mmCIF file of C-alpha atoms in Angstrom:
data_model
loop_
_atom_site.group_PDB
_atom_site.id
_atom_site.type_symbol
_atom_site.label_atom_id
_atom_site.label_comp_id
_atom_site.label_asym_id
_atom_site.label_seq_id
_atom_site.Cartn_x
_atom_site.Cartn_y
_atom_site.Cartn_z
ATOM 1 C CA UNK A 1 -4.356 -2.996 -21.526
ATOM 2 C CA UNK A 2 -3.118 -3.726 -17.991
ATOM 3 C CA UNK A 3 -0.662 -0.805 -18.002
ATOM 4 C CA UNK A 4 -3.340 1.903 -18.510
ATOM 5 C CA UNK A 5 -5.432 0.323 -15.747
ATOM 6 C CA UNK A 6 -2.463 0.461 -13.375
ATOM 7 C CA UNK A 7 -1.897 4.127 -14.293
ATOM 8 C CA UNK A 8 -5.555 4.908 -13.608
ATOM 9 C CA UNK A 9 -5.298 3.002 -10.325
ATOM 10 C CA UNK A 10 -2.214 4.960 -9.273
ATOM 11 C CA UNK A 11 -3.874 8.264 -10.158
ATOM 12 C CA UNK A 12 -7.051 7.351 -8.270
ATOM 13 C CA UNK A 13 -5.023 6.165 -5.295
ATOM 14 C CA UNK A 14 -2.958 9.364 -5.291
ATOM 15 C CA UNK A 15 -6.151 11.428 -5.225
ATOM 16 C CA UNK A 16 -7.585 9.317 -2.393
ATOM 17 C CA UNK A 17 -4.318 9.623 -0.478
ATOM 18 C CA UNK A 18 -4.266 13.377 -0.981
ATOM 19 C CA UNK A 19 -7.739 13.617 0.512
ATOM 20 C CA UNK A 20 -6.922 11.261 3.378
ATOM 21 C CA UNK A 21 -3.546 12.626 4.408
ATOM 22 C CA UNK A 22 -4.047 16.292 3.661
ATOM 23 C CA UNK A 23 -2.374 17.156 6.972
ATOM 24 C CA UNK A 24 0.944 16.051 5.478
ATOM 25 C CA UNK A 25 1.536 13.483 8.242
ATOM 26 C CA UNK A 26 2.806 10.767 5.964
ATOM 27 C CA UNK A 27 1.285 11.856 2.666
ATOM 28 C CA UNK A 28 4.692 11.789 0.954
ATOM 29 C CA UNK A 29 5.229 8.219 2.159
ATOM 30 C CA UNK A 30 1.781 7.246 0.884
ATOM 31 C CA UNK A 31 2.316 8.886 -2.502
ATOM 32 C CA UNK A 32 5.740 7.247 -2.825
ATOM 33 C CA UNK A 33 4.255 3.851 -1.970
ATOM 34 C CA UNK A 34 1.385 4.382 -4.428
ATOM 35 C CA UNK A 35 3.786 5.321 -7.211
ATOM 36 C CA UNK A 36 6.322 2.569 -6.631
ATOM 37 C CA UNK A 37 4.259 -0.307 -5.223
ATOM 38 C CA UNK A 38 0.842 -0.153 -6.918
ATOM 39 C CA UNK A 39 1.527 -3.034 -9.347
ATOM 40 C CA UNK A 40 2.396 -5.260 -6.377
ATOM 41 C CA UNK A 41 -0.610 -4.423 -4.171
ATOM 42 C CA UNK A 42 -3.327 -4.157 -6.842
ATOM 43 C CA UNK A 43 -6.132 -6.686 -7.138
ATOM 44 C CA UNK A 44 -6.543 -9.655 -7.768
ATOM 45 C CA UNK A 45 -5.383 -11.049 -4.428
ATOM 46 C CA UNK A 46 -4.301 -14.431 -5.793
ATOM 47 C CA UNK A 47 -1.614 -12.996 -8.096
ATOM 48 C CA UNK A 48 1.323 -12.076 -5.863
ATOM 49 C CA UNK A 49 4.364 -10.586 -7.581
ATOM 50 C CA UNK A 50 7.676 -10.035 -5.800
ATOM 51 C CA UNK A 51 8.084 -6.278 -5.251
ATOM 52 C CA UNK A 52 10.770 -4.304 -7.071
ATOM 53 C CA UNK A 53 13.802 -2.736 -5.386
ATOM 54 C CA UNK A 54 12.167 0.690 -5.791
ATOM 55 C CA UNK A 55 9.015 -0.526 -4.080
ATOM 56 C CA UNK A 56 11.014 -2.082 -1.248
ATOM 57 C CA UNK A 57 12.981 1.139 -0.870
ATOM 58 C CA UNK A 58 9.706 3.020 -0.434
ATOM 59 C CA UNK A 59 8.482 0.438 2.097
ATOM 60 C CA UNK A 60 11.733 0.517 4.068
ATOM 61 C CA UNK A 61 11.795 4.318 4.244
ATOM 62 C CA UNK A 62 8.177 4.961 5.202
ATOM 63 C CA UNK A 63 6.400 5.374 8.519
ATOM 64 C CA UNK A 64 4.289 2.240 8.141
ATOM 65 C CA UNK A 65 2.297 2.885 11.315
ATOM 66 C CA UNK A 66 1.267 6.299 9.980
ATOM 67 C CA UNK A 67 0.512 4.895 6.525
ATOM 68 C CA UNK A 68 -1.670 2.121 7.980
ATOM 69 C CA UNK A 69 -3.464 4.688 10.116
ATOM 70 C CA UNK A 70 -4.399 6.700 7.019
ATOM 71 C CA UNK A 71 -5.686 3.826 4.886
ATOM 72 C CA UNK A 72 -9.446 4.234 4.631
ATOM 73 C CA UNK A 73 -12.247 2.301 2.907
ATOM 74 C CA UNK A 74 -11.746 4.249 -0.338
ATOM 75 C CA UNK A 75 -8.084 3.257 -0.492
ATOM 76 C CA UNK A 76 -8.963 -0.331 0.480
ATOM 77 C CA UNK A 77 -11.182 -0.510 -2.621
ATOM 78 C CA UNK A 78 -8.093 0.154 -4.745
ATOM 79 C CA UNK A 79 -5.494 -2.059 -3.079
ATOM 80 C CA UNK A 80 -5.506 -5.628 -1.805
ATOM 81 C CA UNK A 81 -4.619 -5.527 1.881
ATOM 82 C CA UNK A 82 -3.392 -9.141 1.787
ATOM 83 C CA UNK A 83 -0.862 -8.018 -0.812
ATOM 84 C CA UNK A 84 0.110 -5.008 1.311
ATOM 85 C CA UNK A 85 1.007 -7.442 4.106
ATOM 86 C CA UNK A 86 2.878 -9.660 1.618
ATOM 87 C CA UNK A 87 4.856 -6.740 0.146
ATOM 88 C CA UNK A 88 5.758 -5.347 3.571
ATOM 89 C CA UNK A 89 7.119 -8.763 4.597
ATOM 90 C CA UNK A 90 8.909 -9.335 1.289
ATOM 91 C CA UNK A 91 10.602 -5.949 1.729
ATOM 92 C CA UNK A 92 11.842 -6.771 5.231
ATOM 93 C CA UNK A 93 9.244 -4.676 7.109
ATOM 94 C CA UNK A 94 6.625 -7.249 8.124
ATOM 95 C CA UNK A 95 3.492 -5.915 9.777
ATOM 96 C CA UNK A 96 2.990 -7.231 13.301
ATOM 97 C CA UNK A 97 0.698 -10.238 13.491
ATOM 98 C CA UNK A 98 -2.706 -9.219 14.832
ATOM 99 C CA UNK A 99 -2.075 -5.517 14.091
ATOM 100 C CA UNK A 100 -4.371 -3.429 11.923
ATOM 101 C CA UNK A 101 -3.572 -1.679 8.685
ATOM 102 C CA UNK A 102 -6.607 0.313 7.656
ATOM 103 C CA UNK A 103 -9.529 -1.875 8.680
ATOM 104 C CA UNK A 104 -7.595 -5.034 7.766
ATOM 105 C CA UNK A 105 -6.316 -7.141 10.633
ATOM 106 C CA UNK A 106 -3.020 -8.862 9.904
ATOM 107 C CA UNK A 107 -3.545 -12.610 10.385
ATOM 108 C CA UNK A 108 -2.005 -14.056 13.562
ATOM 109 C CA UNK A 109 -0.367 -16.890 11.600
#
């Protein structure tokens, strides 16, 4: 049951990303992250799972500033921003404390 929901989430996220990053700025990065990291950034926020090597590879090879700049409210409905921060840190690319990713402000702690 959970697997089909994740597939639907990835498809919905890919569509939202395509609409958001149609310019091609970092749309490939966003699609790669959606494909490889969705299980680790999906709701609920209290269930944090260590990201896979594939997910971390996508995180390490993306333009995170560009990706964060293209995350809109529609995408934020599909992913847990707390988990995005967790995954970025777990993959060795922590987001700067106090910075913004989408409308989410990374906690200063």
